[in-house]
Coordinates of C-alpha atoms in Angstrom, one line a residue:
M1 CA -11.0 -19.0 -41.6
T2 CA -12.1 -16.6 -38.9
K3 CA -12.0 -12.9 -39.9
I4 CA -9.4 -11.1 -38.0
K5 CA -11.0 -8.1 -36.1
K6 CA -9.0 -5.0 -35.1
A7 CA -10.0 -2.3 -32.7
Y8 CA -8.3 0.7 -31.0
F9 CA -7.7 0.7 -27.1
C10 CA -6.8 3.5 -25.0
Q11 CA -3.5 2.6 -23.1
S12 CA -4.8 4.7 -20.0
C13 CA -8.4 3.6 -19.4
G14 CA -8.7 0.6 -21.6
H15 CA -11.6 2.2 -23.8
Q16 CA -12.3 0.2 -27.0
S17 CA -13.1 2.3 -30.2
P18 CA -13.8 1.0 -33.8
K19 CA -11.6 3.8 -35.2
W20 CA -8.7 5.9 -34.1
M21 CA -9.4 9.2 -32.4
G22 CA -6.8 11.8 -31.2
K23 CA -8.7 12.1 -27.8
C24 CA -10.1 9.2 -25.8
P25 CA -13.8 9.8 -25.3
S26 CA -13.8 8.1 -21.8
C27 CA -10.7 9.6 -20.0
D28 CA -10.2 12.6 -22.3
S29 CA -6.3 11.5 -22.7
W30 CA -4.7 12.5 -25.9
N31 CA -2.9 10.2 -28.4
T32 CA -3.4 7.1 -26.2
L33 CA -5.5 4.9 -28.8
V34 CA -3.5 2.2 -30.3
E35 CA -4.5 -0.4 -32.8
E36 CA -4.6 -4.1 -31.7
I37 CA -5.9 -7.3 -33.1
V38 CA -8.9 -8.2 -30.8
Q39 CA -9.4 -11.9 -31.3
K40 CA -8.5 -14.9 -33.3
E41 CA -11.3 -17.2 -32.4
E42 CA -14.4 -17.0 -30.2
A43 CA -14.5 -20.6 -29.1
K44 CA -13.9 -21.0 -25.4
K45 CA -12.5 -17.5 -25.0
G46 CA -11.8 -16.4 -21.4
D47 CA -12.4 -20.1 -20.2
W48 CA -9.6 -21.4 -18.2
K49 CA -10.8 -25.1 -18.4
T50 CA -9.6 -27.3 -21.4
S51 CA -12.7 -29.3 -21.2
T52 CA -15.9 -28.6 -22.9
S53 CA -18.3 -29.6 -20.1
R54 CA -21.5 -27.7 -20.2
K55 CA -22.4 -25.4 -17.3
V56 CA -26.0 -24.6 -16.1
A57 CA -26.9 -21.0 -16.6
N58 CA -27.3 -18.9 -13.5
K59 CA -30.8 -17.7 -12.7
P60 CA -31.9 -14.8 -10.4
R61 CA -32.6 -15.7 -6.7
L62 CA -34.0 -13.9 -3.9
L63 CA -31.5 -12.3 -1.6
K64 CA -33.2 -14.1 1.5
E65 CA -32.9 -17.5 -0.2
I66 CA -29.1 -17.1 -0.6
K67 CA -27.2 -19.1 2.0
F68 CA -24.1 -17.7 3.2
S69 CA -21.3 -19.6 5.3
A70 CA -18.3 -17.6 6.5
Q71 CA -15.1 -19.0 4.9
E72 CA -12.0 -19.0 7.2
R73 CA -9.2 -16.8 5.8
V74 CA -5.9 -18.3 5.2
I75 CA -3.4 -17.0 7.8
T76 CA 0.0 -16.7 6.6
P77 CA 3.2 -16.5 8.7
D78 CA 3.6 -12.9 7.7
G79 CA 1.6 -10.9 10.2
E80 CA 2.2 -7.6 8.3
L81 CA 0.7 -9.1 5.1
N82 CA -2.4 -10.5 7.2
R83 CA -3.0 -7.1 8.6
V84 CA -3.1 -5.3 5.1
L85 CA -5.1 -8.0 3.6
G86 CA -7.7 -7.6 6.5
G87 CA -6.9 -10.5 8.5
G88 CA -5.5 -13.2 5.9
I89 CA -5.9 -14.4 2.5
V90 CA -9.6 -14.8 1.4
P91 CA -10.2 -18.1 -0.7
G92 CA -11.0 -17.2 -4.3
S93 CA -9.6 -13.7 -3.9
L94 CA -7.5 -12.0 -6.7
V95 CA -4.8 -9.8 -5.2
L96 CA -2.7 -7.2 -7.3
I97 CA 0.7 -6.1 -6.0
G98 CA 2.3 -3.3 -7.6
G99 CA 5.5 -1.2 -7.2
E100 CA 8.7 0.0 -8.7
P101 CA 11.3 -2.2 -10.1
G102 CA 13.5 -3.7 -7.3
I103 CA 11.1 -2.7 -4.4
G104 CA 10.7 -6.3 -3.3
K105 CA 7.4 -7.5 -4.9
S106 CA 8.9 -10.9 -6.2
T107 CA 10.8 -11.3 -3.0
L108 CA 7.7 -11.0 -0.8
M109 CA 5.7 -13.4 -3.0
L110 CA 8.6 -16.0 -3.0
Q111 CA 8.9 -15.7 0.8
I112 CA 5.1 -16.3 1.2
A113 CA 5.3 -19.3 -1.3
L114 CA 8.3 -20.7 1.0
T115 CA 6.5 -20.1 4.3
M116 CA 3.2 -21.6 3.5
H117 CA 4.0 -25.2 5.0
Q118 CA 0.6 -26.9 4.7
M119 CA -0.4 -25.5 1.3
K120 CA 0.6 -26.4 -2.1
V121 CA 1.8 -23.1 -3.9
L122 CA 2.6 -22.7 -7.6
Y123 CA 4.8 -19.8 -8.3
V124 CA 4.5 -18.9 -12.2
S125 CA 7.3 -16.6 -13.4
G126 CA 7.3 -15.1 -16.8
E127 CA 10.4 -12.9 -16.3
E128 CA 12.9 -15.2 -14.4
S129 CA 14.3 -18.4 -15.2
E130 CA 14.1 -21.5 -12.7
Q131 CA 17.7 -21.1 -12.0
Q132 CA 17.3 -17.4 -11.1
I133 CA 14.4 -18.1 -8.8
K134 CA 16.4 -21.1 -7.2
M135 CA 19.2 -18.5 -6.5
R136 CA 16.8 -16.1 -4.7
A137 CA 15.2 -18.8 -2.7
D138 CA 18.6 -20.0 -1.5
R139 CA 19.3 -16.6 -0.3
I140 CA 16.1 -16.3 1.5
T141 CA 16.4 -19.6 3.2
Q142 CA 20.1 -19.7 4.1
Q143 CA 19.5 -17.7 7.1
N144 CA 16.3 -19.2 8.0
E145 CA 16.5 -23.0 8.5
G146 CA 12.8 -23.1 9.3
L147 CA 12.0 -22.5 5.5
V148 CA 14.1 -25.4 4.0
A149 CA 11.4 -28.0 4.8
S150 CA 8.8 -25.8 3.1
R151 CA 10.3 -26.2 -0.2
E152 CA 8.6 -29.5 -0.6
N153 CA 5.2 -27.5 -1.1
C154 CA 6.6 -24.8 -3.3
Y155 CA 6.6 -25.4 -7.1
I156 CA 8.1 -23.2 -9.9
L157 CA 6.6 -22.8 -13.3
T158 CA 8.3 -20.7 -16.1
E159 CA 5.6 -20.1 -18.6
T160 CA 3.8 -17.1 -20.2
S161 CA 1.0 -18.7 -22.1
T162 CA -2.3 -18.8 -20.1
Q163 CA -3.6 -21.9 -22.0
N164 CA -0.2 -23.8 -20.8
I165 CA -0.6 -22.5 -17.4
F166 CA -4.1 -23.7 -16.9
K167 CA -3.1 -27.1 -18.2
Q168 CA -0.7 -27.5 -15.5
I169 CA -3.1 -25.9 -13.0
E170 CA -5.7 -28.6 -13.7
E171 CA -3.2 -31.4 -13.3
F172 CA -1.4 -29.9 -10.3
A173 CA -4.3 -28.4 -8.4
P174 CA -2.4 -25.7 -6.4
Q175 CA -4.0 -24.2 -3.3
I176 CA -2.3 -20.8 -3.9
L177 CA -1.3 -19.2 -7.4
V178 CA 1.3 -16.6 -7.7
I179 CA 1.8 -14.9 -11.1
D180 CA 5.1 -12.9 -11.8
S181 CA 3.9 -10.8 -13.7
I182 CA 0.6 -10.2 -15.3
Q183 CA 2.3 -8.0 -18.0
T184 CA 4.3 -11.0 -19.2
L185 CA 1.4 -13.3 -19.9
H186 CA -0.4 -13.7 -23.2
S187 CA -3.5 -15.5 -24.4
S188 CA -3.7 -17.5 -27.6
F189 CA -7.1 -16.1 -28.1
L190 CA -5.6 -12.7 -29.0
E191 CA -3.0 -11.8 -31.6
S192 CA -1.6 -8.8 -29.8
S193 CA 1.6 -9.0 -27.8
A194 CA 2.1 -9.5 -24.2
G195 CA 1.6 -6.5 -22.1
T196 CA -0.8 -4.7 -24.3
V197 CA -4.2 -3.5 -22.9
S198 CA -6.1 -6.3 -24.6
Q199 CA -3.7 -9.0 -23.4
V200 CA -3.6 -7.7 -19.8
R201 CA -7.4 -7.5 -19.7
E202 CA -8.0 -10.9 -21.2
C203 CA -5.3 -12.6 -19.0
T204 CA -6.7 -11.2 -15.9
A205 CA -10.3 -12.2 -16.8
E206 CA -9.1 -15.8 -17.3
L207 CA -7.4 -15.7 -13.8
L208 CA -10.4 -14.1 -12.2
K209 CA -12.7 -16.8 -13.6
F210 CA -10.3 -19.6 -12.3
A211 CA -10.0 -17.9 -8.8
K212 CA -13.8 -17.6 -8.3
E213 CA -14.7 -21.0 -9.8
S214 CA -12.0 -23.0 -8.0
Q215 CA -11.9 -20.8 -4.8
T216 CA -8.1 -20.6 -5.1
P217 CA -6.5 -17.4 -4.2
V218 CA -4.4 -15.6 -6.8
F219 CA -1.7 -13.2 -6.4
L220 CA -0.7 -11.0 -9.4
I221 CA 2.5 -8.9 -9.5
G222 CA 2.1 -5.8 -11.7
H223 CA 4.6 -3.3 -13.2
I224 CA 4.0 0.5 -12.6
N225 CA 4.6 3.2 -15.3
K226 CA 6.5 6.4 -14.9
E227 CA 3.5 8.1 -13.3
G228 CA 3.6 5.7 -10.5
S229 CA 0.4 3.9 -11.3
I230 CA 0.0 0.2 -12.3
A231 CA 0.8 -0.2 -15.9
G232 CA -2.0 -1.5 -18.1
P233 CA -5.7 -0.4 -18.4
K234 CA -7.3 1.2 -15.2
V235 CA -10.0 -1.6 -15.5
L236 CA -7.3 -4.0 -14.2
E237 CA -7.6 -2.5 -10.8
H238 CA -11.5 -2.7 -10.8
M239 CA -11.4 -6.4 -11.8
V240 CA -9.3 -7.6 -8.9
D241 CA -10.3 -7.8 -5.2
T242 CA -7.4 -6.2 -3.6
V243 CA -4.7 -3.8 -4.8
L244 CA -1.5 -3.7 -2.8
Q245 CA 1.0 -1.0 -3.4
F246 CA 4.6 -1.1 -2.3
E247 CA 6.1 2.3 -1.5
G248 CA 9.7 3.7 -0.5
D249 CA 12.8 4.3 -2.1
R250 CA 14.4 1.1 -3.3
H251 CA 17.8 2.4 -2.3
L252 CA 16.8 2.6 1.4
V253 CA 16.1 -0.4 3.6
Y254 CA 12.4 0.3 4.6
R255 CA 9.4 -0.7 2.5
I256 CA 5.8 0.2 3.1
L257 CA 3.0 -2.0 1.8
R258 CA -0.5 -0.4 1.9
A259 CA -3.9 -1.5 0.4
T260 CA -5.4 1.2 -2.1
K261 CA -8.5 -1.1 -2.5
N262 CA -9.7 -4.0 -0.5
R263 CA -13.1 -5.6 -0.7
F264 CA -12.5 -7.7 2.3
G265 CA -10.9 -5.3 4.7
S266 CA -9.8 -1.8 5.4
T267 CA -7.6 0.4 3.0
S268 CA -6.1 2.4 5.9
E269 CA -3.8 -0.4 7.1
L270 CA -0.1 -0.6 6.2
A271 CA 2.8 -2.9 6.6
I272 CA 6.4 -2.0 7.1
Y273 CA 9.4 -4.1 6.0
E274 CA 13.0 -3.9 6.4
M275 CA 15.0 -5.1 3.1
L276 CA 17.9 -7.3 4.3
G277 CA 20.4 -9.5 2.2
D278 CA 18.3 -12.5 2.9
G279 CA 14.7 -11.0 2.1
L280 CA 12.1 -8.9 3.7
R281 CA 11.8 -8.8 7.5
E282 CA 8.7 -7.6 9.4
V283 CA 8.9 -4.6 11.4
S284 CA 6.5 -5.3 14.3
N285 CA 7.1 -1.9 16.2
P286 CA 7.6 0.8 13.5
S287 CA 7.7 3.6 16.1
E288 CA 11.1 2.4 17.1
I289 CA 12.5 3.0 13.6
L290 CA 10.5 6.2 12.7
I291 CA 11.9 7.9 15.7
S292 CA 15.7 8.6 15.2
Q293 CA 18.0 8.1 18.1
R294 CA 19.9 11.3 19.2
D295 CA 22.0 12.3 22.2
D296 CA 21.9 16.0 21.7
D297 CA 18.7 18.1 22.0
L298 CA 18.2 19.6 18.7
S299 CA 15.6 22.4 17.8
G300 CA 12.9 21.7 15.1
I301 CA 12.2 18.3 16.2
S302 CA 8.9 17.1 17.7
I303 CA 7.1 13.6 18.0
G304 CA 3.5 13.3 16.8
A305 CA 1.2 10.4 17.6
T306 CA -0.7 9.3 14.4
L307 CA -2.9 6.3 13.4
E308 CA -2.6 4.1 10.2
G309 CA -5.7 2.0 10.3
N310 CA -6.0 0.6 13.7
R311 CA -2.1 0.9 14.3
P312 CA -0.9 3.8 16.5
L313 CA 2.5 5.1 15.2
L314 CA 5.0 7.7 16.8
I315 CA 6.6 9.6 14.2
E316 CA 9.2 12.2 14.2
V317 CA 8.5 15.6 12.6
Q318 CA 11.6 17.8 11.6
S319 CA 11.5 21.5 10.7
L320 CA 14.0 24.0 9.6
V321 CA 13.1 27.8 9.7
S322 CA 15.7 30.2 8.3
T323 CA 15.7 33.7 6.9
S324 CA 14.8 33.8 3.3
N325 CA 17.2 35.5 0.9
Y326 CA 14.7 35.9 -1.9
G327 CA 11.6 37.9 -2.0
T328 CA 9.2 35.0 -1.8
P329 CA 10.0 32.5 1.0
Q330 CA 10.2 29.0 0.3
R331 CA 7.6 26.4 1.7
S332 CA 8.8 22.8 1.3
S333 CA 7.2 19.7 2.8
T334 CA 8.2 15.9 2.4
G335 CA 5.5 13.5 3.6
F336 CA 3.1 16.1 4.6
D337 CA 0.4 18.0 2.5
G338 CA 1.9 21.4 1.3
K339 CA -1.3 23.3 1.6
R340 CA -2.0 22.1 5.0
L341 CA 1.5 23.4 6.1
N342 CA 0.6 26.8 4.6
M343 CA -2.5 26.9 6.6
L344 CA -0.7 26.0 9.9
L345 CA 1.9 28.6 9.2
A346 CA -0.8 31.2 8.9
V347 CA -2.3 30.1 12.2
L348 CA 1.1 30.4 13.8
E349 CA 1.6 33.8 12.5
K350 CA -1.9 35.1 13.3
R351 CA -2.5 33.3 16.7
G352 CA 1.0 32.5 17.9
G353 CA 2.8 35.8 16.9
F354 CA 5.4 34.2 14.9
M355 CA 6.7 36.5 12.1
L356 CA 7.2 33.8 9.3
G357 CA 6.5 36.0 6.3
N358 CA 10.2 36.4 5.5
Q359 CA 11.2 32.8 6.7
D360 CA 12.0 29.8 4.5
V361 CA 10.2 26.7 6.1
F362 CA 11.3 23.1 5.4
L363 CA 9.4 20.3 6.9
N364 CA 10.2 16.4 6.8
I365 CA 8.4 13.4 8.1
T366 CA 11.1 10.9 8.9
G367 CA 10.9 7.2 7.6
G368 CA 9.5 7.9 4.1
L369 CA 5.8 8.1 5.4
K370 CA 3.0 10.2 3.8
I371 CA 0.8 11.3 6.7
E372 CA -2.5 12.6 6.2
D373 CA -3.8 12.2 9.7
P374 CA -4.7 15.7 11.2
A375 CA -3.7 14.6 14.6
I376 CA 0.0 15.7 13.9
D377 CA -0.9 19.3 13.3
L378 CA 0.1 20.1 16.8
A379 CA 3.5 18.3 16.5
V380 CA 4.1 20.2 13.1
C381 CA 3.2 23.6 14.8
V382 CA 5.6 22.8 17.7
S383 CA 8.3 21.7 15.5
V384 CA 8.2 25.0 13.4
A385 CA 8.0 27.1 16.6
S386 CA 11.1 25.2 18.1
S387 CA 13.2 25.8 15.0
Y388 CA 12.1 29.4 14.8
N389 CA 12.8 30.1 18.5
D390 CA 16.0 27.7 18.3
I391 CA 14.8 26.0 21.4
S392 CA 14.7 22.2 21.6
V393 CA 11.7 20.2 22.8
S394 CA 12.3 17.4 25.2
N395 CA 12.7 13.8 23.8
D396 CA 10.1 12.7 26.5
M397 CA 7.2 14.7 25.0
C398 CA 4.8 13.7 22.2
F399 CA 1.7 15.5 20.7
A400 CA -1.7 14.3 19.5
A401 CA -4.2 17.1 18.5
E402 CA -5.6 18.8 15.5
V403 CA -5.2 22.7 15.0
G404 CA -8.0 24.7 13.7
L405 CA -7.9 28.0 11.9
G406 CA -8.8 29.9 15.1
G407 CA -5.7 28.5 16.9
E408 CA -7.9 26.1 18.9
I409 CA -6.7 22.6 19.7
R410 CA -9.4 20.1 18.5
A411 CA -9.8 16.5 19.8
V412 CA -8.8 13.5 17.4
N413 CA -10.3 10.1 17.4
K414 CA -9.0 7.0 19.4
V415 CA -6.8 9.2 21.5
E416 CA -6.4 6.4 24.1
N417 CA -4.7 4.3 21.5
R418 CA -2.2 7.1 20.8
I419 CA -1.7 7.7 24.7
S420 CA -1.1 3.8 25.1
E421 CA 1.5 3.8 22.3
A422 CA 3.3 6.7 23.8
E423 CA 3.4 5.2 27.3
K424 CA 4.6 1.9 25.9
L425 CA 7.5 3.7 24.2
G426 CA 8.6 5.4 27.4
F427 CA 7.3 8.9 26.7
K428 CA 6.6 10.8 30.0
E429 CA 4.2 13.6 28.6
I430 CA 1.6 13.8 25.8
Y431 CA -0.2 16.9 24.7
I432 CA -3.8 16.6 23.6
S433 CA -7.0 18.7 23.3
K434 CA -8.9 19.5 26.5
Y435 CA -12.0 18.4 24.7
A436 CA -10.6 14.9 24.5
L437 CA -10.2 14.6 28.3
K438 CA -13.7 13.4 28.8
S439 CA -13.1 10.2 26.8
V440 CA -9.9 9.5 28.7
N441 CA -9.6 7.6 31.9
Q442 CA -6.3 9.1 33.2
S443 CA -6.1 6.8 36.0
N444 CA -5.2 4.0 33.5
Y445 CA -1.9 5.7 32.5
T446 CA 1.3 6.5 34.2
I447 CA 2.2 9.0 31.3
K448 CA 1.5 12.6 32.2
I449 CA -1.5 13.9 30.1
K450 CA -1.5 17.6 29.5
A451 CA -4.6 19.2 27.9
F452 CA -5.0 22.6 26.3
G453 CA -7.6 24.4 24.4
K454 CA -5.5 26.9 22.3
V455 CA -2.2 26.7 20.6
E456 CA -0.7 29.6 22.1
E457 CA -1.2 28.0 25.5
V458 CA 1.0 25.1 24.4
F459 CA 3.6 27.5 23.3
E460 CA 3.5 29.2 26.6
D461 CA 3.9 26.0 28.5
L462 CA 6.9 24.8 26.2
F463 CA 8.9 27.9 25.5
G464 CA 7.6 30.3 28.2

C-alpha cells in the first residue's frame, strides 16, 4: 500500500511546505497554509491519456534547427473575443476566463460553443445539470434562428472527474474543449477535495498537457475570491497562456472583457458586451454607448478621446465642483486614478488660477471604464473647469492631450486615430497639443483641429 503523503499549501501563492508555518515564506501571507493530502499514487500522475504507450524523451536541439510553421488561428463568429485573444483562438492554447458570479462567463462560453458551426465542441460542466444548460441554450437560440443548426456540433458533458473526462475526450476527439469550472474538477491521484490548491493545480496541469499534445484549444472558467482575483493558487495564472477578466457591475447591462495576460497577443485590448435576455451582444461601436445622450447643455461634462489597445474610444468625463462644508475638501474619482486627479487639480490651481483649495471635487468616467491613458488629462481639466465656472462645454467638442506639471499640453500617441474616431462620430472640433500637429495631415479631415501649447490657452478659448 502506498504511503499517504501530506503537505501544507499556501492558499494564496501555492507554496508547498512540509510543516505548518504561520507566515508563508514565498508571499509573506499570514495563516494561509493548510494541510492537504498530496498524492495517492505516482503511476501515470498528470497523464491525460489512459493508454500506457511509451514516449521518446525530448533532447536539446539548436534553435536554428527548429522548424516553425505558422498555425492559422481559429476565427470565432464573435469579433470582440477575437480582438481580445489577439486575432482568434490559437490551437493548443489554454485560456482562463475569470469574473464575478453572474457576470456572464458561462453564457459567453456557451454562445461560442453554439456558434462554432464547423467544429466539434465539448462543453464540460461541473456546476450545472444537462437540463439547466439546455434551458440556457434555448434562451440564447430562441432569438437567433442561425444558432439552431449549430447545436449538432455542441456536446454537453456533466462530469467532475478528470479521468472520466479524458476517457470521453479520447473517444469523442473534440476540436474545442470548455471546462466550467476548473474549481469543480478533481483528480483521483489526489485525496484532497475539489477546489483546493493541489487539486486546481493538478487538474490544470493535466488539461495543459492535453492541450499541448493534442493541439486542442481549452477554455477554463474560473471563480474569483472576495479580493477580485481568480481563486486558487497564483501559479494557475502562470500555467495558462491567456487570462481574460470579465469586469462590470452584474446589475448593469454592459460587460467589459479584457486580457490581463496573453502570450499570443496584446494585453491592452478590450471587448464590450451588452447583457440581454437572450445572451451577450457585441458592442461594435462603444463610443456611442459611453457618451450619454442629452438635450440640455450641462456644466462639468467633456468628451475625451482615448485608446484601448488599437481601438479609439470617445468617453464622457463628468465633474462636480462644490464648496466644501468641512475643513478638508473631498477628492473622489471613479474610473480615474485619484493621485493623478490631485496632480491635475494642483496644475489647475497653480497655472489656471482656479481656487480649488476649499472645493469638493467629484470625477466620474461614464460606462464603468477604468482609464489609465494620459490623453484624457485635458478632458478632465476642462470638465473640472466647466463645473467650477458653471459654464457648459459644447457637445461638438472633444479633447486628446496630456497635461504636464508646468501646465503644458503634451502630445499623445496615435493622435490621428483619435481624430478619425471623433470625425466619424460627428464631432466638429478636437483640441490637441500643438506639438502633435507635425504628425497630422489636416487636409485629410473635415473636423476642425485646434492646437494649443498651454492649458490656460485652452481655458481662454473655451470660457473667455
